[in-house]
Amino acid sequence: MSTNPIGIFDSGIGGTSIWKEIHSLLPNENTIYLADSANAPYGLKTKETITQLSVKNTEYLLEQGCKLIVVACNTATTNTISTLRNSYKIPFIGIEPAIKPAALNSKTKAIGILATKGTLTSDLFYTTTSLYAHGLKVIEQVGDGLVELIEMGKLDTEDMRALLKIYLKPMLDADIDYLVLGCTHYPYLIPLFLELLPKHIKIIDSGEAVAKQTKAVLKKNNILNLHRSISKNHFYSNGNPEILKNILGKNCDVQYLNF
Ligand code: DGL
């Protein structure tokens, strides 16, 4: 069981930001990454549709013998993680916007959160925000259009810059000192955020925390791969595999799969 792969899925290529953190912390774990790019973005879909898609991705990863699944998508986690945990026996790791560390460390008492509509309107997001960001100014911004541009490989473009300027303006007006990236696609925009934001604003995402949590849960369940062999990492996309390949590097094994 310990050599079985870790399954990771996202609505598209964004969850590779989480795969990179997991692979760097657990380099000998075998992994299977599923990019459901044909159905991206999830962020504008209903909770029911996001659940159906997450179940479909999970079923595929289970058929491949995955020992644990990382839902590398804030939208899928905040809307479906409890359904997944209640329906299947294996452990699930989810990702949520890192509101807690931002709220605890903010000096200006104002934080910005950029995420999808699906995440920002979820019950889980509401509960976490009420718990940790009580008394703070929380500027929530839906990143409409960002995932679509990233899925097309249009990262450093004028269209992207124009959208980011609009989305960051209310946060700058509110004097935020933390920007929380609440979507796994957004870490790929960090070079642009650094260019558009004043230096004192810190940018945080949950990637590293998810990798640490994955390790802890594997350990707790006695399924950490202790074999020292080189890991096998397979990437599948039901969209354009070239875009996934560009973001991962040419040596990665990326294939088109009609799932
Ligand atoms: N990477 C997904 C997330 O973390 C993107 C959501 C989408 O497809 O809209 O929320």
PDB file of C-alpha atoms and ligand atoms in Angstrom:
ATOM      1  CA  MET A   1       0.000   0.000   0.000  1.00  0.00           C
ATOM      2  CA  SER A   2       2.777   2.480   0.878  1.00  0.00           C
ATOM      3  CA  THR A   3       4.126   2.456  -2.695  1.00  0.00           C
ATOM      4  CA  ASN A   4       0.673   3.164  -4.138  1.00  0.00           C
ATOM      5  CA  PRO A   5       0.406   6.672  -5.605  1.00  0.00           C
ATOM      6  CA  ILE A   6      -0.927   9.828  -4.021  1.00  0.00           C
ATOM      7  CA  GLY A   7      -3.787  11.118  -6.205  1.00  0.00           C
ATOM      8  CA  ILE A   8      -4.053  14.854  -6.785  1.00  0.00           C
ATOM      9  CA  PHE A   9      -6.796  16.619  -8.712  1.00  0.00           C
ATOM     10  CA  ASP A  10      -7.801  20.128  -9.659  1.00  0.00           C
ATOM     11  CA  SER A  11     -10.162  21.776 -12.124  1.00  0.00           C
ATOM     12  CA  GLY A  12      -7.082  22.263 -14.280  1.00  0.00           C
ATOM     13  CA  ILE A  13      -3.405  23.074 -14.146  1.00  0.00           C
ATOM     14  CA  GLY A  14      -3.465  25.183 -10.939  1.00  0.00           C
ATOM     15  CA  GLY A  15      -3.098  22.240  -8.566  1.00  0.00           C
ATOM     16  CA  THR A  16       0.375  21.613  -9.982  1.00  0.00           C
ATOM     17  CA  SER A  17       1.436  24.411  -7.579  1.00  0.00           C
ATOM     18  CA  ILE A  18       0.431  21.967  -4.817  1.00  0.00           C
ATOM     19  CA  TRP A  19       1.975  18.961  -6.591  1.00  0.00           C
ATOM     20  CA  LYS A  20       5.316  20.855  -6.653  1.00  0.00           C
ATOM     21  CA  GLU A  21       5.180  21.406  -2.871  1.00  0.00           C
ATOM     22  CA  ILE A  22       4.261  17.754  -2.251  1.00  0.00           C
ATOM     23  CA  HIS A  23       6.947  16.439  -4.585  1.00  0.00           C
ATOM     24  CA  SER A  24       9.566  18.668  -3.015  1.00  0.00           C
ATOM     25  CA  LEU A  25       8.698  17.511   0.540  1.00  0.00           C
ATOM     26  CA  LEU A  26       8.047  13.863  -0.364  1.00  0.00           C
ATOM     27  CA  PRO A  27      10.259  13.195  -3.403  1.00  0.00           C
ATOM     28  CA  ASN A  28       9.974   9.404  -3.303  1.00  0.00           C
ATOM     29  CA  GLU A  29       6.160   9.307  -3.244  1.00  0.00           C
ATOM     30  CA  ASN A  30       4.550   8.152  -6.503  1.00  0.00           C
ATOM     31  CA  THR A  31       1.866  10.552  -7.728  1.00  0.00           C
ATOM     32  CA  ILE A  32      -0.954  10.787 -10.265  1.00  0.00           C
ATOM     33  CA  TYR A  33      -2.157  14.279 -11.154  1.00  0.00           C
ATOM     34  CA  LEU A  34      -5.519  14.852 -12.816  1.00  0.00           C
ATOM     35  CA  ALA A  35      -6.244  18.192 -14.515  1.00  0.00           C
ATOM     36  CA  ASP A  36      -9.964  18.395 -15.260  1.00  0.00           C
ATOM     37  CA  SER A  37      -9.293  21.285 -17.648  1.00  0.00           C
ATOM     38  CA  ALA A  38     -12.238  20.371 -19.899  1.00  0.00           C
ATOM     39  CA  ASN A  39     -14.521  21.401 -17.034  1.00  0.00           C
ATOM     40  CA  ALA A  40     -12.591  24.462 -15.799  1.00  0.00           C
ATOM     41  CA  PRO A  41     -13.434  26.773 -14.242  1.00  0.00           C
ATOM     42  CA  TYR A  42     -15.191  25.104 -11.303  1.00  0.00           C
ATOM     43  CA  GLY A  43     -15.547  28.463  -9.577  1.00  0.00           C
ATOM     44  CA  LEU A  44     -18.756  29.465 -11.352  1.00  0.00           C
ATOM     45  CA  LYS A  45     -20.468  26.065 -11.099  1.00  0.00           C
ATOM     46  CA  THR A  46     -23.094  25.009  -8.549  1.00  0.00           C
ATOM     47  CA  LYS A  47     -22.155  23.015  -5.455  1.00  0.00           C
ATOM     48  CA  GLU A  48     -23.968  19.994  -6.995  1.00  0.00           C
ATOM     49  CA  THR A  49     -21.924  20.145 -10.207  1.00  0.00           C
ATOM     50  CA  ILE A  50     -18.642  20.672  -8.323  1.00  0.00           C
ATOM     51  CA  THR A  51     -19.532  17.612  -6.209  1.00  0.00           C
ATOM     52  CA  GLN A  52     -20.299  15.478  -9.293  1.00  0.00           C
ATOM     53  CA  LEU A  53     -16.981  16.468 -10.898  1.00  0.00           C
ATOM     54  CA  SER A  54     -15.022  15.845  -7.687  1.00  0.00           C
ATOM     55  CA  VAL A  55     -16.622  12.385  -7.341  1.00  0.00           C
ATOM     56  CA  LYS A  56     -15.746  11.584 -10.988  1.00  0.00           C
ATOM     57  CA  ASN A  57     -12.096  12.624 -10.396  1.00  0.00           C
ATOM     58  CA  THR A  58     -11.960  10.654  -7.136  1.00  0.00           C
ATOM     59  CA  GLU A  59     -13.385   7.496  -8.758  1.00  0.00           C
ATOM     60  CA  TYR A  60     -10.724   7.639 -11.479  1.00  0.00           C
ATOM     61  CA  LEU A  61      -7.907   8.071  -8.947  1.00  0.00           C
ATOM     62  CA  LEU A  62      -9.273   5.215  -6.830  1.00  0.00           C
ATOM     63  CA  GLU A  63      -9.318   2.950  -9.902  1.00  0.00           C
ATOM     64  CA  GLN A  64      -5.580   3.697 -10.221  1.00  0.00           C
ATOM     65  CA  GLY A  65      -5.071   2.482  -6.646  1.00  0.00           C
ATOM     66  CA  CYS A  66      -4.388   5.848  -4.963  1.00  0.00           C
ATOM     67  CA  LYS A  67      -3.779   5.527  -1.228  1.00  0.00           C
ATOM     68  CA  LEU A  68      -4.676   9.147  -0.401  1.00  0.00           C
ATOM     69  CA  ILE A  69      -6.223  11.971  -2.425  1.00  0.00           C
ATOM     70  CA  VAL A  70      -5.270  15.638  -2.315  1.00  0.00           C
ATOM     71  CA  VAL A  71      -8.072  17.901  -3.481  1.00  0.00           C
ATOM     72  CA  ALA A  72      -5.717  20.559  -4.874  1.00  0.00           C
ATOM     73  CA  CYS A  73      -8.533  22.997  -5.497  1.00  0.00           C
ATOM     74  CA  ASN A  74      -9.975  25.473  -2.992  1.00  0.00           C
ATOM     75  CA  THR A  75     -13.328  25.500  -4.806  1.00  0.00           C
ATOM     76  CA  ALA A  76     -13.686  21.703  -4.729  1.00  0.00           C
ATOM     77  CA  THR A  77     -12.447  21.480  -1.121  1.00  0.00           C
ATOM     78  CA  THR A  78     -14.714  24.171   0.308  1.00  0.00           C
ATOM     79  CA  ASN A  79     -17.757  22.701  -1.454  1.00  0.00           C
ATOM     80  CA  THR A  80     -17.227  18.930  -1.355  1.00  0.00           C
ATOM     81  CA  ILE A  81     -14.546  17.717   1.059  1.00  0.00           C
ATOM     82  CA  SER A  82     -17.012  16.519   3.690  1.00  0.00           C
ATOM     83  CA  THR A  83     -19.012  14.574   1.049  1.00  0.00           C
ATOM     84  CA  LEU A  84     -15.808  12.927  -0.200  1.00  0.00           C
ATOM     85  CA  ARG A  85     -14.629  12.068   3.319  1.00  0.00           C
ATOM     86  CA  ASN A  86     -18.033  10.571   4.145  1.00  0.00           C
ATOM     87  CA  SER A  87     -18.193   8.531   0.916  1.00  0.00           C
ATOM     88  CA  TYR A  88     -14.756   6.908   0.688  1.00  0.00           C
ATOM     89  CA  LYS A  89     -12.450   5.067   3.081  1.00  0.00           C
ATOM     90  CA  ILE A  90      -9.093   6.584   2.086  1.00  0.00           C
ATOM     91  CA  PRO A  91      -7.842   9.874   3.616  1.00  0.00           C
ATOM     92  CA  PHE A  92      -8.500  13.176   1.797  1.00  0.00           C
ATOM     93  CA  ILE A  93      -6.406  16.325   2.153  1.00  0.00           C
ATOM     94  CA  GLY A  94      -8.050  19.594   1.158  1.00  0.00           C
ATOM     95  CA  ILE A  95      -6.921  23.155   0.633  1.00  0.00           C
ATOM     96  CA  GLU A  96      -8.541  26.300   1.990  1.00  0.00           C
ATOM     97  CA  PRO A  97      -7.522  29.967   1.799  1.00  0.00           C
ATOM     98  CA  ALA A  98      -4.901  30.749   4.496  1.00  0.00           C
ATOM     99  CA  ILE A  99      -7.070  33.242   6.357  1.00  0.00           C
ATOM    100  CA  LYS A 100      -5.854  32.272   9.823  1.00  0.00           C
ATOM    101  CA  PRO A 101      -2.143  33.210   9.468  1.00  0.00           C
ATOM    102  CA  ALA A 102      -3.029  36.376   7.552  1.00  0.00           C
ATOM    103  CA  ALA A 103      -5.537  37.489  10.180  1.00  0.00           C
ATOM    104  CA  LEU A 104      -3.232  36.655  13.097  1.00  0.00           C
ATOM    105  CA  ASN A 105      -0.268  38.566  11.642  1.00  0.00           C
ATOM    106  CA  SER A 106      -1.967  41.566  10.045  1.00  0.00           C
ATOM    107  CA  LYS A 107      -0.828  44.897  11.542  1.00  0.00           C
ATOM    108  CA  THR A 108      -3.189  47.076   9.508  1.00  0.00           C
ATOM    109  CA  LYS A 109      -6.102  44.828  10.489  1.00  0.00           C
ATOM    110  CA  ALA A 110      -7.084  44.578   6.849  1.00  0.00           C
ATOM    111  CA  ILE A 111      -6.492  41.534   4.636  1.00  0.00           C
ATOM    112  CA  GLY A 112      -7.362  40.770   1.035  1.00  0.00           C
ATOM    113  CA  ILE A 113      -8.601  37.436  -0.288  1.00  0.00           C
ATOM    114  CA  LEU A 114      -8.636  36.601  -3.964  1.00  0.00           C
ATOM    115  CA  ALA A 115     -10.545  33.408  -4.754  1.00  0.00           C
ATOM    116  CA  THR A 116     -13.291  31.986  -6.943  1.00  0.00           C
ATOM    117  CA  LYS A 117     -16.968  32.739  -6.422  1.00  0.00           C
ATOM    118  CA  GLY A 118     -17.492  29.077  -5.450  1.00  0.00           C
ATOM    119  CA  THR A 119     -14.947  29.362  -2.625  1.00  0.00           C
ATOM    120  CA  LEU A 120     -16.035  32.768  -1.349  1.00  0.00           C
ATOM    121  CA  THR A 121     -19.710  31.752  -1.180  1.00  0.00           C
ATOM    122  CA  SER A 122     -19.088  28.369   0.486  1.00  0.00           C
ATOM    123  CA  ASP A 123     -20.184  27.573   4.047  1.00  0.00           C
ATOM    124  CA  LEU A 124     -16.663  26.434   4.940  1.00  0.00           C
ATOM    125  CA  PHE A 125     -15.177  29.778   3.899  1.00  0.00           C
ATOM    126  CA  TYR A 126     -17.826  31.624   5.906  1.00  0.00           C
ATOM    127  CA  THR A 127     -17.121  29.515   9.000  1.00  0.00           C
ATOM    128  CA  THR A 128     -13.323  29.967   8.774  1.00  0.00           C
ATOM    129  CA  THR A 129     -13.583  33.712   8.193  1.00  0.00           C
ATOM    130  CA  SER A 130     -16.000  34.222  11.086  1.00  0.00           C
ATOM    131  CA  LEU A 131     -13.728  32.199  13.354  1.00  0.00           C
ATOM    132  CA  TYR A 132     -10.356  33.764  12.541  1.00  0.00           C
ATOM    133  CA  ALA A 133     -10.944  37.134  10.921  1.00  0.00           C
ATOM    134  CA  HIS A 134     -13.493  38.464  13.348  1.00  0.00           C
ATOM    135  CA  GLY A 135     -12.990  42.232  13.845  1.00  0.00           C
ATOM    136  CA  LEU A 136     -10.731  42.580  10.787  1.00  0.00           C
ATOM    137  CA  LYS A 137     -11.517  44.225   7.493  1.00  0.00           C
ATOM    138  CA  VAL A 138     -11.642  41.344   4.990  1.00  0.00           C
ATOM    139  CA  ILE A 139     -11.675  42.444   1.367  1.00  0.00           C
ATOM    140  CA  GLU A 140     -13.039  39.512  -0.631  1.00  0.00           C
ATOM    141  CA  GLN A 141     -12.517  39.582  -4.370  1.00  0.00           C
ATOM    142  CA  VAL A 142     -13.757  37.084  -6.941  1.00  0.00           C
ATOM    143  CA  GLY A 143     -11.004  36.510  -9.500  1.00  0.00           C
ATOM    144  CA  ASP A 144     -13.358  36.275 -12.496  1.00  0.00           C
ATOM    145  CA  GLY A 145     -11.488  35.417 -15.685  1.00  0.00           C
ATOM    146  CA  LEU A 146      -8.113  34.648 -14.061  1.00  0.00           C
ATOM    147  CA  VAL A 147      -8.433  30.845 -14.152  1.00  0.00           C
ATOM    148  CA  GLU A 148      -9.589  30.994 -17.799  1.00  0.00           C
ATOM    149  CA  LEU A 149      -6.498  33.002 -18.811  1.00  0.00           C
ATOM    150  CA  ILE A 150      -4.152  30.720 -16.836  1.00  0.00           C
ATOM    151  CA  GLU A 151      -5.757  27.642 -18.440  1.00  0.00           C
ATOM    152  CA  MET A 152      -4.982  29.189 -21.841  1.00  0.00           C
ATOM    153  CA  GLY A 153      -1.350  29.689 -20.783  1.00  0.00           C
ATOM    154  CA  LYS A 154      -1.800  33.497 -20.887  1.00  0.00           C
ATOM    155  CA  LEU A 155       0.049  34.339 -17.681  1.00  0.00           C
ATOM    156  CA  ASP A 156       2.166  37.397 -18.306  1.00  0.00           C
ATOM    157  CA  THR A 157      -0.218  39.287 -20.591  1.00  0.00           C
ATOM    158  CA  GLU A 158      -1.836  42.710 -20.740  1.00  0.00           C
ATOM    159  CA  ASP A 159      -5.294  41.125 -20.250  1.00  0.00           C
ATOM    160  CA  MET A 160      -4.078  39.498 -17.038  1.00  0.00           C
ATOM    161  CA  ARG A 161      -2.471  42.724 -15.777  1.00  0.00           C
ATOM    162  CA  ALA A 162      -5.643  44.701 -16.501  1.00  0.00           C
ATOM    163  CA  LEU A 163      -7.817  42.280 -14.491  1.00  0.00           C
ATOM    164  CA  LEU A 164      -5.374  42.144 -11.581  1.00  0.00           C
ATOM    165  CA  LYS A 165      -5.226  45.935 -11.355  1.00  0.00           C
ATOM    166  CA  ILE A 166      -9.025  46.078 -11.057  1.00  0.00           C
ATOM    167  CA  TYR A 167      -9.129  43.289  -8.446  1.00  0.00           C
ATOM    168  CA  LEU A 168      -6.301  44.682  -6.304  1.00  0.00           C
ATOM    169  CA  LYS A 169      -7.543  48.292  -6.233  1.00  0.00           C
ATOM    170  CA  PRO A 170     -10.157  47.869  -3.431  1.00  0.00           C
ATOM    171  CA  MET A 171      -7.571  45.975  -1.384  1.00  0.00           C
ATOM    172  CA  LEU A 172      -4.994  48.724  -1.776  1.00  0.00           C
ATOM    173  CA  ASP A 173      -7.639  51.336  -0.899  1.00  0.00           C
ATOM    174  CA  ALA A 174      -8.371  49.389   2.317  1.00  0.00           C
ATOM    175  CA  ASP A 175      -4.649  49.307   3.245  1.00  0.00           C
ATOM    176  CA  ILE A 176      -4.280  45.526   3.374  1.00  0.00           C
ATOM    177  CA  ASP A 177      -0.921  44.113   4.477  1.00  0.00           C
ATOM    178  CA  TYR A 178      -1.697  40.487   3.536  1.00  0.00           C
ATOM    179  CA  LEU A 179      -3.012  39.098   0.267  1.00  0.00           C
ATOM    180  CA  VAL A 180      -4.332  35.544   0.579  1.00  0.00           C
ATOM    181  CA  LEU A 181      -4.277  33.522  -2.638  1.00  0.00           C
ATOM    182  CA  GLY A 182      -7.414  31.395  -2.323  1.00  0.00           C
ATOM    183  CA  CYS A 183      -7.097  29.463  -5.574  1.00  0.00           C
ATOM    184  CA  THR A 184      -4.345  27.022  -6.521  1.00  0.00           C
ATOM    185  CA  HIS A 185      -4.005  28.627  -9.961  1.00  0.00           C
ATOM    186  CA  TYR A 186      -2.963  31.989  -8.482  1.00  0.00           C
ATOM    187  CA  PRO A 187       0.578  31.150  -7.245  1.00  0.00           C
ATOM    188  CA  TYR A 188       1.494  31.228 -10.954  1.00  0.00           C
ATOM    189  CA  LEU A 189       0.635  34.948 -10.866  1.00  0.00           C
ATOM    190  CA  ILE A 190       3.050  35.761  -8.014  1.00  0.00           C
ATOM    191  CA  PRO A 191       5.556  37.538 -10.325  1.00  0.00           C
ATOM    192  CA  LEU A 192       2.731  39.847 -11.431  1.00  0.00           C
ATOM    193  CA  PHE A 193       1.492  40.431  -7.872  1.00  0.00           C
ATOM    194  CA  LEU A 194       5.030  41.374  -6.851  1.00  0.00           C
ATOM    195  CA  GLU A 195       5.129  43.842  -9.695  1.00  0.00           C
ATOM    196  CA  LEU A 196       1.715  45.377  -8.934  1.00  0.00           C
ATOM    197  CA  LEU A 197       1.736  45.465  -5.125  1.00  0.00           C
ATOM    198  CA  PRO A 198       3.778  47.627  -2.753  1.00  0.00           C
ATOM    199  CA  LYS A 199       6.629  45.690  -1.115  1.00  0.00           C
ATOM    200  CA  HIS A 200       5.171  45.656   2.416  1.00  0.00           C
ATOM    201  CA  ILE A 201       2.167  43.527   1.350  1.00  0.00           C
ATOM    202  CA  LYS A 202       2.814  39.862   2.003  1.00  0.00           C
ATOM    203  CA  ILE A 203       1.382  37.228  -0.309  1.00  0.00           C
ATOM    204  CA  ILE A 204       0.426  33.895   1.188  1.00  0.00           C
ATOM    205  CA  ASP A 205      -0.975  30.638  -0.097  1.00  0.00           C
ATOM    206  CA  SER A 206      -1.571  27.261   1.487  1.00  0.00           C
ATOM    207  CA  GLY A 207       0.678  25.047  -0.680  1.00  0.00           C
ATOM    208  CA  GLU A 208       3.409  24.339   1.855  1.00  0.00           C
ATOM    209  CA  ALA A 209       0.895  23.671   4.631  1.00  0.00           C
ATOM    210  CA  VAL A 210      -0.936  21.166   2.412  1.00  0.00           C
ATOM    211  CA  ALA A 211       2.303  19.299   1.698  1.00  0.00           C
ATOM    212  CA  LYS A 212       3.127  19.126   5.436  1.00  0.00           C
ATOM    213  CA  GLN A 213      -0.388  17.932   6.220  1.00  0.00           C
ATOM    214  CA  THR A 214      -0.118  15.269   3.489  1.00  0.00           C
ATOM    215  CA  LYS A 215       3.085  13.960   5.083  1.00  0.00           C
ATOM    216  CA  ALA A 216       1.534  13.942   8.562  1.00  0.00           C
ATOM    217  CA  VAL A 217      -1.554  12.032   7.402  1.00  0.00           C
ATOM    218  CA  LEU A 218       0.508   9.469   5.444  1.00  0.00           C
ATOM    219  CA  LYS A 219       2.617   8.911   8.554  1.00  0.00           C
ATOM    220  CA  LYS A 220      -0.384   8.612  10.859  1.00  0.00           C
ATOM    221  CA  ASN A 221      -1.945   6.004   8.554  1.00  0.00           C
ATOM    222  CA  ASN A 222       1.348   4.101   8.149  1.00  0.00           C
ATOM    223  CA  ILE A 223       1.322   4.585   4.370  1.00  0.00           C
ATOM    224  CA  LEU A 224       4.362   6.841   3.961  1.00  0.00           C
ATOM    225  CA  ASN A 225       6.546   5.438   1.170  1.00  0.00           C
ATOM    226  CA  LEU A 226       9.838   4.570   2.855  1.00  0.00           C
ATOM    227  CA  HIS A 227      11.323   2.949  -0.274  1.00  0.00           C
ATOM    228  CA  ARG A 228      14.241   4.965  -1.611  1.00  0.00           C
ATOM    229  CA  SER A 229      13.488   4.314  -5.302  1.00  0.00           C
ATOM    230  CA  ILE A 230      12.912   7.170  -7.779  1.00  0.00           C
ATOM    231  CA  SER A 231       9.259   8.152  -7.834  1.00  0.00           C
ATOM    232  CA  LYS A 232       6.880   7.777 -10.785  1.00  0.00           C
ATOM    233  CA  ASN A 233       4.820  10.896 -11.466  1.00  0.00           C
ATOM    234  CA  HIS A 234       2.060  10.787 -14.073  1.00  0.00           C
ATOM    235  CA  PHE A 235       0.071  13.817 -15.215  1.00  0.00           C
ATOM    236  CA  TYR A 236      -3.208  13.584 -17.115  1.00  0.00           C
ATOM    237  CA  SER A 237      -5.264  16.351 -18.671  1.00  0.00           C
ATOM    238  CA  ASN A 238      -8.584  16.185 -20.497  1.00  0.00           C
ATOM    239  CA  GLY A 239      -7.735  19.606 -21.986  1.00  0.00           C
ATOM    240  CA  ASN A 240      -4.593  20.660 -23.815  1.00  0.00           C
ATOM    241  CA  PRO A 241      -1.694  18.609 -22.362  1.00  0.00           C
ATOM    242  CA  GLU A 242       0.855  21.041 -23.839  1.00  0.00           C
ATOM    243  CA  ILE A 243      -0.202  23.777 -21.397  1.00  0.00           C
ATOM    244  CA  LEU A 244       0.238  21.400 -18.478  1.00  0.00           C
ATOM    245  CA  LYS A 245       3.623  20.397 -19.878  1.00  0.00           C
ATOM    246  CA  ASN A 246       4.706  24.040 -20.209  1.00  0.00           C
ATOM    247  CA  ILE A 247       3.944  24.713 -16.566  1.00  0.00           C
ATOM    248  CA  LEU A 248       5.665  21.527 -15.328  1.00  0.00           C
ATOM    249  CA  GLY A 249       8.701  21.342 -17.557  1.00  0.00           C
ATOM    250  CA  LYS A 250       9.484  19.215 -20.585  1.00  0.00           C
ATOM    251  CA  ASN A 251      10.705  16.150 -18.651  1.00  0.00           C
ATOM    252  CA  CYS A 252       7.347  15.465 -17.023  1.00  0.00           C
ATOM    253  CA  ASP A 253       5.163  12.632 -18.279  1.00  0.00           C
ATOM    254  CA  VAL A 254       1.992  14.475 -19.400  1.00  0.00           C
ATOM    255  CA  GLN A 255      -0.730  12.706 -21.344  1.00  0.00           C
ATOM    256  CA  TYR A 256      -4.149  13.501 -22.733  1.00  0.00           C
ATOM    257  CA  LEU A 257      -6.845  11.388 -21.090  1.00  0.00           C
ATOM    258  CA  ASN A 258     -10.563  11.483 -21.846  1.00  0.00           C
ATOM    259  CA  PHE A 259     -11.890  11.103 -18.309  1.00  0.00           C
TER     260      PHE A 259
HETATM  261  N1  DGL B   1      -7.662  25.804  -8.700  1.00  0.00           N
HETATM  262  C1  DGL B   1      -9.059  26.014  -8.402  1.00  0.00           C
HETATM  263  C2  DGL B   1      -9.182  26.548  -6.973  1.00  0.00           C
HETATM  264  O1  DGL B   1      -8.242  26.408  -6.191  1.00  0.00           O
HETATM  265  C3  DGL B   1      -9.630  26.825  -9.504  1.00  0.00           C
HETATM  266  C4  DGL B   1     -11.073  26.942  -9.488  1.00  0.00           C
HETATM  267  C5  DGL B   1     -11.761  27.078 -10.798  1.00  0.00           C
HETATM  268  O2  DGL B   1     -11.609  26.186 -11.631  1.00  0.00           O
HETATM  269  O3  DGL B   1     -12.535  28.033 -10.928  1.00  0.00           O
HETATM  270  O4  DGL B   1     -10.194  27.082  -6.561  1.00  0.00           O
END
